mmCIF file of C-alpha atoms in Angstrom:
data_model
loop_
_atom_site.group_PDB
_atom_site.id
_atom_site.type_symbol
_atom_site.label_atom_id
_atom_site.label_comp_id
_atom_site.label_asym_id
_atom_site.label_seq_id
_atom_site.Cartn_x
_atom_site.Cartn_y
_atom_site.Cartn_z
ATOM 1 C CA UNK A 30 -9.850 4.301 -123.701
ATOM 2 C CA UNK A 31 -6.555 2.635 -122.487
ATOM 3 C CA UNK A 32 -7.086 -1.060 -122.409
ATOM 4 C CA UNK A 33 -5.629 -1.901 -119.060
ATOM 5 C CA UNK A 34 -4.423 -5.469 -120.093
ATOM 6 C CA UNK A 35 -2.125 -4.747 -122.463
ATOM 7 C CA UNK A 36 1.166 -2.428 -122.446
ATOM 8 C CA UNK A 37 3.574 -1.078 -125.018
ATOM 9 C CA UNK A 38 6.864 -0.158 -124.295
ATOM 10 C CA UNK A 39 9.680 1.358 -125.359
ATOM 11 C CA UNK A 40 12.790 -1.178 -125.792
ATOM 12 C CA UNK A 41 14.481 -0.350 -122.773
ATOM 13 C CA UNK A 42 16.116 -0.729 -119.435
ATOM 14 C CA UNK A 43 13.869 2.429 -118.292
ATOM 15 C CA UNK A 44 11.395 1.549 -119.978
ATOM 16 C CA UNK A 45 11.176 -2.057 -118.008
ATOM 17 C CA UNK A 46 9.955 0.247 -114.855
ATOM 18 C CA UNK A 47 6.304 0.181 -116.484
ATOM 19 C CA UNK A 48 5.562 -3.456 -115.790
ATOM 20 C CA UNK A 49 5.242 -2.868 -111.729
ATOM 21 C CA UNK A 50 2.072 -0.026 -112.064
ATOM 22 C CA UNK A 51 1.205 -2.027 -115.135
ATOM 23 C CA UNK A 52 0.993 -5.128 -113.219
ATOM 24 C CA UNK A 53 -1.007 -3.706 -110.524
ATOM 25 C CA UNK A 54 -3.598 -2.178 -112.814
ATOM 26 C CA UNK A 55 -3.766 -5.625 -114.541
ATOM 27 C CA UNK A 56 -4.674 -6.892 -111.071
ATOM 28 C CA UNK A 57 -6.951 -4.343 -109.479
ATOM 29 C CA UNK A 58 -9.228 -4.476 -113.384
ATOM 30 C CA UNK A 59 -8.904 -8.178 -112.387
ATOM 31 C CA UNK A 60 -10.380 -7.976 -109.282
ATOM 32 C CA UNK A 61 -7.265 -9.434 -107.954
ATOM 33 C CA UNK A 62 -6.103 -6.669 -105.578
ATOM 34 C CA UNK A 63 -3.278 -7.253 -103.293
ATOM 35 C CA UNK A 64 -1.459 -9.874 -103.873
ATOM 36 C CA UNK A 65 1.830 -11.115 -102.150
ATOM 37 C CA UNK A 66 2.627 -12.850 -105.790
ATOM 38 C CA UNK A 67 2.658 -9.665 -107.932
ATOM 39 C CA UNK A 68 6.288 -8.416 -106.546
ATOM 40 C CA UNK A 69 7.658 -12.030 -107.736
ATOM 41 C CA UNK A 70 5.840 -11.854 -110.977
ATOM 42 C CA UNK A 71 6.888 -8.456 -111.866
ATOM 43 C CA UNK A 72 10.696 -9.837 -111.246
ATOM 44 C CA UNK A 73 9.483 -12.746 -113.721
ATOM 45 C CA UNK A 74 8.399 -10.415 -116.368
ATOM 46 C CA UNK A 75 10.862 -7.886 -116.043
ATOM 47 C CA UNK A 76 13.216 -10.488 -116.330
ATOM 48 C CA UNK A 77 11.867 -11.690 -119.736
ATOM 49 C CA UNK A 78 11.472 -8.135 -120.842
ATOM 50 C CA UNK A 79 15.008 -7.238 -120.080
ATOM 51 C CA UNK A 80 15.934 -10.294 -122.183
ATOM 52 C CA UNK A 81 14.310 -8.963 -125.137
ATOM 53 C CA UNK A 82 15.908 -5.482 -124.691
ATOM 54 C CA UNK A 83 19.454 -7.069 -123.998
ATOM 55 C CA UNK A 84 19.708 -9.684 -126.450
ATOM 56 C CA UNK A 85 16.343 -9.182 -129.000
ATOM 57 C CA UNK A 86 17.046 -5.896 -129.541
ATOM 58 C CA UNK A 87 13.916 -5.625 -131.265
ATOM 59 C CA UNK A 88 14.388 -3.570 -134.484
ATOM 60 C CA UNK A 89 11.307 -1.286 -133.869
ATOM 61 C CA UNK A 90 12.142 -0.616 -130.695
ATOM 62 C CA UNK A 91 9.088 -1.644 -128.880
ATOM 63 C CA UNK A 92 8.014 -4.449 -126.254
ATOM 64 C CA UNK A 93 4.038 -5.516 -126.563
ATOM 65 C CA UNK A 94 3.020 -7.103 -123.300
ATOM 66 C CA UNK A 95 -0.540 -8.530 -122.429
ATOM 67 C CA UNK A 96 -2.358 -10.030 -119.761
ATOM 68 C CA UNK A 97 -5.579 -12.669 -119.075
ATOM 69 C CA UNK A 98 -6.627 -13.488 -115.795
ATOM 70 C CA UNK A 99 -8.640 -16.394 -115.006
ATOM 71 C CA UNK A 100 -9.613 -17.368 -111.478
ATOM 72 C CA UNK A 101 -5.869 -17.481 -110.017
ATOM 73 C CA UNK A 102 -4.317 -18.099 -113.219
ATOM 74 C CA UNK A 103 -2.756 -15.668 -114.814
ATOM 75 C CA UNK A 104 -1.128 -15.125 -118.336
ATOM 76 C CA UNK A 105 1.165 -12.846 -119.730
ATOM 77 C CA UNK A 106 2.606 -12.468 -123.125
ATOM 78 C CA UNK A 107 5.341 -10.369 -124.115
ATOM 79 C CA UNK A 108 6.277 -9.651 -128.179
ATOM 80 C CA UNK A 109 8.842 -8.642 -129.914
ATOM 81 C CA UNK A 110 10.350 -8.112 -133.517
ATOM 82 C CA UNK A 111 13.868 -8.461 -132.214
ATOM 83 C CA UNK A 112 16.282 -11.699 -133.025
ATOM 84 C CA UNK A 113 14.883 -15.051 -132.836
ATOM 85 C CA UNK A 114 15.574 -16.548 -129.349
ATOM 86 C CA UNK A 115 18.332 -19.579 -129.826
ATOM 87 C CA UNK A 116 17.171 -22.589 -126.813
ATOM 88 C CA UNK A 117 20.713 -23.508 -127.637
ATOM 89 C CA UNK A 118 22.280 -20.622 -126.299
ATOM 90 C CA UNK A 119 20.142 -20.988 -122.826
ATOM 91 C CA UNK A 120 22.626 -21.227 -119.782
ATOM 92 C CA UNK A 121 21.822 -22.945 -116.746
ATOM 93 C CA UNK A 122 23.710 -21.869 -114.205
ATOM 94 C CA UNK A 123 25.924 -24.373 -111.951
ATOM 95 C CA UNK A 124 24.623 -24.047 -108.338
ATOM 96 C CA UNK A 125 28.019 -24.909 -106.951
ATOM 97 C CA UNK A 126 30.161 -22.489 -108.726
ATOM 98 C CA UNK A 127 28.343 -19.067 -108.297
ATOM 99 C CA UNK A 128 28.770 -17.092 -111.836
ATOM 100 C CA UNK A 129 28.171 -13.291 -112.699
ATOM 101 C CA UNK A 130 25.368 -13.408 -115.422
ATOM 102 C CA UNK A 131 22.548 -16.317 -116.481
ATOM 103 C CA UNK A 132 20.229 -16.138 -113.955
ATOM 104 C CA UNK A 133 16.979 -13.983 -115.552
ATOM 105 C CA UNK A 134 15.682 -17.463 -117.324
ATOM 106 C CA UNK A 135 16.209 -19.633 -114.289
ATOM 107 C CA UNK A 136 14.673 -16.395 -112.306
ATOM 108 C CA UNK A 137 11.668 -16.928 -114.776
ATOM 109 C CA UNK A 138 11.507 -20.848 -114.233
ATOM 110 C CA UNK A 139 10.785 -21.086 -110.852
ATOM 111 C CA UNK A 140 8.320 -17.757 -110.291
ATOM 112 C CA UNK A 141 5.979 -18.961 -113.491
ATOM 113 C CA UNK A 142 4.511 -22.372 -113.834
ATOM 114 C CA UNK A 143 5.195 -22.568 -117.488
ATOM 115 C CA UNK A 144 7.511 -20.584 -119.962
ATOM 116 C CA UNK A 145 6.020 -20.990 -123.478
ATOM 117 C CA UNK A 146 8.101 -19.526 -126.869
ATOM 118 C CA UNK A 147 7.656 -19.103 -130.440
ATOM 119 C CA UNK A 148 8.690 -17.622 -133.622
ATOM 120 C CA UNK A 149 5.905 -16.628 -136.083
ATOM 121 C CA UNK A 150 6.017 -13.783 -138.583
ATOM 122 C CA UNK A 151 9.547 -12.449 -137.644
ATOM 123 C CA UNK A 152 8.025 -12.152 -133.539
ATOM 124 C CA UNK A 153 9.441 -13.713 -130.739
ATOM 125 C CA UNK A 154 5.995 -14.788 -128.480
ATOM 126 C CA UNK A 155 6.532 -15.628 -125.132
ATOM 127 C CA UNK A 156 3.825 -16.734 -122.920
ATOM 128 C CA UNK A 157 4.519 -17.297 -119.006
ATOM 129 C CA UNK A 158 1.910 -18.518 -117.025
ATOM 130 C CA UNK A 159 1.477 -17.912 -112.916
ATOM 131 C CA UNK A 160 -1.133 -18.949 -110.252
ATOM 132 C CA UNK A 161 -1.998 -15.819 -108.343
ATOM 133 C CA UNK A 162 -1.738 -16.111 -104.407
ATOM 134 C CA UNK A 163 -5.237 -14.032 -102.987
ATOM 135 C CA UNK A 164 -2.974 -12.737 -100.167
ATOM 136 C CA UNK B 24 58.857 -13.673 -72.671
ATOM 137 C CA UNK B 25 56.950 -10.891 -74.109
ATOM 138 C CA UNK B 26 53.715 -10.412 -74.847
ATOM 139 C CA UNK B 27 52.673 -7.924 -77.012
ATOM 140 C CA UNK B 28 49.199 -7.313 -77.548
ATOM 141 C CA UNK B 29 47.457 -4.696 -80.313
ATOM 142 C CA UNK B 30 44.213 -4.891 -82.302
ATOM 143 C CA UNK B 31 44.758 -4.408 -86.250
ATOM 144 C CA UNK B 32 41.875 -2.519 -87.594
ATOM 145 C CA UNK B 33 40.718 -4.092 -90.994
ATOM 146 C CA UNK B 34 39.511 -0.960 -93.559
ATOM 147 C CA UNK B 35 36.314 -1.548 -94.397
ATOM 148 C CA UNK B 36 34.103 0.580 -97.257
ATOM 149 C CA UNK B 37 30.710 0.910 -96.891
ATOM 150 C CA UNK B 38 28.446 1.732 -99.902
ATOM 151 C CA UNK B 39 24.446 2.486 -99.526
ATOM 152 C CA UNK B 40 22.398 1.690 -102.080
ATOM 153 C CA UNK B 41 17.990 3.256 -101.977
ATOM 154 C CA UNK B 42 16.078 2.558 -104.289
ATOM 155 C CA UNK B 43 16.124 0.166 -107.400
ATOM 156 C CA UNK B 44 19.067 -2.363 -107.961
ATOM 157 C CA UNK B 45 18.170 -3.495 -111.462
ATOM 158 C CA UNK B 46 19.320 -3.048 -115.114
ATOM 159 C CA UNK B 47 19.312 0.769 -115.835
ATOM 160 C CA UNK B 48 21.078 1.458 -112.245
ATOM 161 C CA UNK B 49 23.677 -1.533 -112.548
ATOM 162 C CA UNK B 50 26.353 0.163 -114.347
ATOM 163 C CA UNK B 51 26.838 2.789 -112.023
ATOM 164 C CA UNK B 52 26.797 0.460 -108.877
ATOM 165 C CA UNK B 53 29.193 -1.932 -110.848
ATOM 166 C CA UNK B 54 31.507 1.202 -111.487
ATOM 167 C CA UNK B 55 31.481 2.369 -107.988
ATOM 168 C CA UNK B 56 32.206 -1.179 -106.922
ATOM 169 C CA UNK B 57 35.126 -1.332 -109.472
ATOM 170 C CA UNK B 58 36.473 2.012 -108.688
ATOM 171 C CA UNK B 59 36.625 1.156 -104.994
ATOM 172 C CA UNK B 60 38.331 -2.420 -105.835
ATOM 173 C CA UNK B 61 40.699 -0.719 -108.094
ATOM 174 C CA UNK B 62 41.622 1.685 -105.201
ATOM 175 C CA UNK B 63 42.985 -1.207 -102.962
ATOM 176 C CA UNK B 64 39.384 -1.563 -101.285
ATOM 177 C CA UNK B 65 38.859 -5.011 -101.093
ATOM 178 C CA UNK B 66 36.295 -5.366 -97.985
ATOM 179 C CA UNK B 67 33.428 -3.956 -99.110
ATOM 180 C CA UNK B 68 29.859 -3.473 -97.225
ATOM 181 C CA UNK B 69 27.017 -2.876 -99.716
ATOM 182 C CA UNK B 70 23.962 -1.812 -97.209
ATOM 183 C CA UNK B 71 20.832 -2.539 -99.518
ATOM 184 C CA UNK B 72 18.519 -2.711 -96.607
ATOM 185 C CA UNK B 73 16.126 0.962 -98.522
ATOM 186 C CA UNK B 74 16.281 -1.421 -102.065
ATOM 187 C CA UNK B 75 13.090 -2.266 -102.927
ATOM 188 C CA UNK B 76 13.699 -4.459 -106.162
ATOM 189 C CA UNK B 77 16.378 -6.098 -107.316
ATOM 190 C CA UNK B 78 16.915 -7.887 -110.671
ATOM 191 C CA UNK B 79 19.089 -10.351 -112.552
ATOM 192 C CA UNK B 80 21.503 -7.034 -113.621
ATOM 193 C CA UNK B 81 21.818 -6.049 -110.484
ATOM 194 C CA UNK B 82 22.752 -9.275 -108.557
ATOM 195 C CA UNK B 83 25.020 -9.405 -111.286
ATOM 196 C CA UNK B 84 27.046 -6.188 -110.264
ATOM 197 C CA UNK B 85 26.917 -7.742 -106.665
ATOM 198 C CA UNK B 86 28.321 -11.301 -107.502
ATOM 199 C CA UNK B 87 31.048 -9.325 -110.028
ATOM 200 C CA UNK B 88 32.700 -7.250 -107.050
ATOM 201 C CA UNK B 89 32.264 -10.199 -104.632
ATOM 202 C CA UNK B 90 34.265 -12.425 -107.296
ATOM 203 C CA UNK B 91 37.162 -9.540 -107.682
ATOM 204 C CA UNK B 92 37.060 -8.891 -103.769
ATOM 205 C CA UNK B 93 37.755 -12.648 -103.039
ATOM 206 C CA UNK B 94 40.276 -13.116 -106.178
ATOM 207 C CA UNK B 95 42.535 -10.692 -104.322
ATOM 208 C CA UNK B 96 41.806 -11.962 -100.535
ATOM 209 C CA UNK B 97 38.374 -9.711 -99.840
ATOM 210 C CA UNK B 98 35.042 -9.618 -99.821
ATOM 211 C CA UNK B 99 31.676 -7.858 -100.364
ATOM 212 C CA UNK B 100 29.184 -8.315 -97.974
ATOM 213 C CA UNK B 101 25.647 -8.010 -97.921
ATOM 214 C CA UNK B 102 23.424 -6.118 -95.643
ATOM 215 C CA UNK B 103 20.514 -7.488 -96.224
ATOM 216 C CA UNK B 104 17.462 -5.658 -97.967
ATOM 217 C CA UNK B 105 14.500 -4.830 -95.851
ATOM 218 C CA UNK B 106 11.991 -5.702 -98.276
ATOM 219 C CA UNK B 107 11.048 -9.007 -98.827
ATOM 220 C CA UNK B 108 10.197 -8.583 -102.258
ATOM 221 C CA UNK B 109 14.364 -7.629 -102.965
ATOM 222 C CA UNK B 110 15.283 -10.414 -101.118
ATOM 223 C CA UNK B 111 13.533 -12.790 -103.081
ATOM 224 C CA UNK B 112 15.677 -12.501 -105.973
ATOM 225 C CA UNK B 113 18.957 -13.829 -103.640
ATOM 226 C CA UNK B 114 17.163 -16.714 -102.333
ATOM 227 C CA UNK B 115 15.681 -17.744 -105.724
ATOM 228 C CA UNK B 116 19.317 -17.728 -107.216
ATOM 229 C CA UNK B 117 20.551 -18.732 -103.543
ATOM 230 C CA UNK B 118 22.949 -15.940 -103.671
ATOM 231 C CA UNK B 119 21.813 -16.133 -100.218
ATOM 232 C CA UNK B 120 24.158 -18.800 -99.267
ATOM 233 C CA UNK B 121 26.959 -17.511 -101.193
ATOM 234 C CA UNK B 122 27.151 -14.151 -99.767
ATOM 235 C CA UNK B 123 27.679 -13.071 -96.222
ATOM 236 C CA UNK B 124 24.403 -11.230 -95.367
ATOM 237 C CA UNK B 125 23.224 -9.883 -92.550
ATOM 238 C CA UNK B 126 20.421 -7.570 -91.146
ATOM 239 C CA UNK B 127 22.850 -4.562 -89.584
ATOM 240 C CA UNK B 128 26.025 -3.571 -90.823
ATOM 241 C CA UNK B 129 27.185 -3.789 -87.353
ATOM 242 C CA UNK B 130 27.255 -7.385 -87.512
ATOM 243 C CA UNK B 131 29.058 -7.530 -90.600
ATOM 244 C CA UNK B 132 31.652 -5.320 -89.489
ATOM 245 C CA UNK B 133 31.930 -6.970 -86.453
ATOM 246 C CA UNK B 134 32.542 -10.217 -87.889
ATOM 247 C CA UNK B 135 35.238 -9.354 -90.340
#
C-alpha cells in the first residue's frame, strides 16, 4: 500500500506537477481537507523542488519528498543526491530594481515559517515548515 | 491657423496564456514573447486571467519580455489572472507593483 505521506519523483520540471494531488492527499489522510493554504504551499514546495532539479541535478535522478502533520503544523522534507546547496550563492533580490530570476528562495521564505538545510551522506535535506489555515 | 486633428493607433499584441505558467511551459512562453519582440512588437498584452498557477520560471519569462519591451520604449502588460492562487505569486514578489495589471484587457488597451 502507497504510503500517502511520502512521494518520489522523477528529477524534473514535469515531474514537479505531482506535488499539487500529492499535497492534497497529504491533507485529506490528514484530516486537513480544504485548505486556502495548500495552493501557497504547493508554490513553496514546488519552488524548492524546482531548485533541486535546476541547480542539484541530483545524479539519480529522483526527488524524495515527505510530509508530518501535526495540529496546523505541517512539515515537509524534500531529498536529494544532487550538488551540495552553497548559502553563499543565495541571491536576495533588490526590491527596487525588479530582476529576471532569484525569486523561488525568497518565494519559499515568506509562504513557510522556517526553511531548514543540511548535507549528510552526499543528500541535500531540506525541511520547510508551514501552519495550515482550516479554511 | 490650422488645426489638424487624427488619432494614431498604437499596435498592440495580445497573447493568451490557459493553463500552467511554471517551469516546463516557460520556454515556450519566453520564445513566443521573444519572437514577437524580435518582430518589432514591443506593446505586448499577456491575458493570464484562465492561469491557474504560476511559478518562479514563469514570472521569470514575464519580467524578461517586460525588461526587453521597456529597453526599446514598450511594454508588457498584465491582465491579471483570475485565480487567486496565480496571483499570489506577483504579490509575494510584488511584481504586482511593477507591472501594469489589470482585470480586462480592455482597460489595458485603453490606457496605452
Amino acid at each position: 500500500m502507497t504510503d500517502p505521506f511520502s512521494l518520489e519523483l522523477e528529477a524534473s520540471h514535469l515531474s514537479l506537477r505531482d506535488i499539487g494531488p500529492w499535497l492534497a492527499t497529504v491533507f485529506d489522510a490528514s484530516g486537513i481537507g480544504e485548505s486556502s493554504s495548500r495552493v501557497s504551499i504547493e508554490l513553496a514546495i514546488h519552488e524548492l523542488a524546482a531548485n533541486s532539479v535546476d541547480h542539484a541535478q541530483p545524479a539519480d535522478g529522483r526527488l524524495r519528498l515527505c510530509a508530518a502533520v501535526t495540529g496546523d503544523q505541517l512539515v515537509v522534507g524534500l531529498t536529494d543526491r544532487g550538488k551540495p546547496f552553497d548559502p553563499e550563492r543565495k541571491t536576495t533580490p533588490d526590491e527596487n530594481r525588479p530582476q529576471v530570476r532569484g525569486y523561488g528562495m525568497m518565494i519559499i521564505e515568506q509562504i513557510a515559517t522556517s526553511l531548514d538545510y543540511s548535507r549528510l551522506d552526499e543528500e541535500n535535506i531540506w525541511s520547510a515548515h508551514f501552519v495550515v489555515d482550516s479554511s | 491657423m490650422d488645426i489638424v486633428t487624427g488619432s494614431l493607433e498604437i499596435p498592440v499584441m495580445t497573447v493568451v496564456l490557459r493553463g500552467r505558467l511554471d517551469a516546463l511551459e516557460a520556454g515556450s512562453v519566453r520564445e513566443v514573447l521573444d519572437a514577437a519582440l524580435a518582430d518589432g512588437q514591443s506593446n505586448l498584452v499577456v491575458d493570464l486571467r484562465d492561469v491557474g498557477f504560476v511559478d518562479s520560471a514563469g514570472l521569470a519569462a514575464l519580467v524578461k519580455a517586460m525588461k526587453d519591451a521597456r529597453l526599446v520604449g514598450g511594454d508588457v502588460k498584465l491582465v491579471a489572472p483570475r485565480s487567486e492562487e496565480a496571483m499570489r505569486i506577483f504579490e509575494l514578489t510584488r511584481f504586482d507593483q511593477v507591472f501594469t495589471m489589470a482585470d480586462e484587457i480592455e482597460t489595458i488597451v485603453e490606457g496605452w
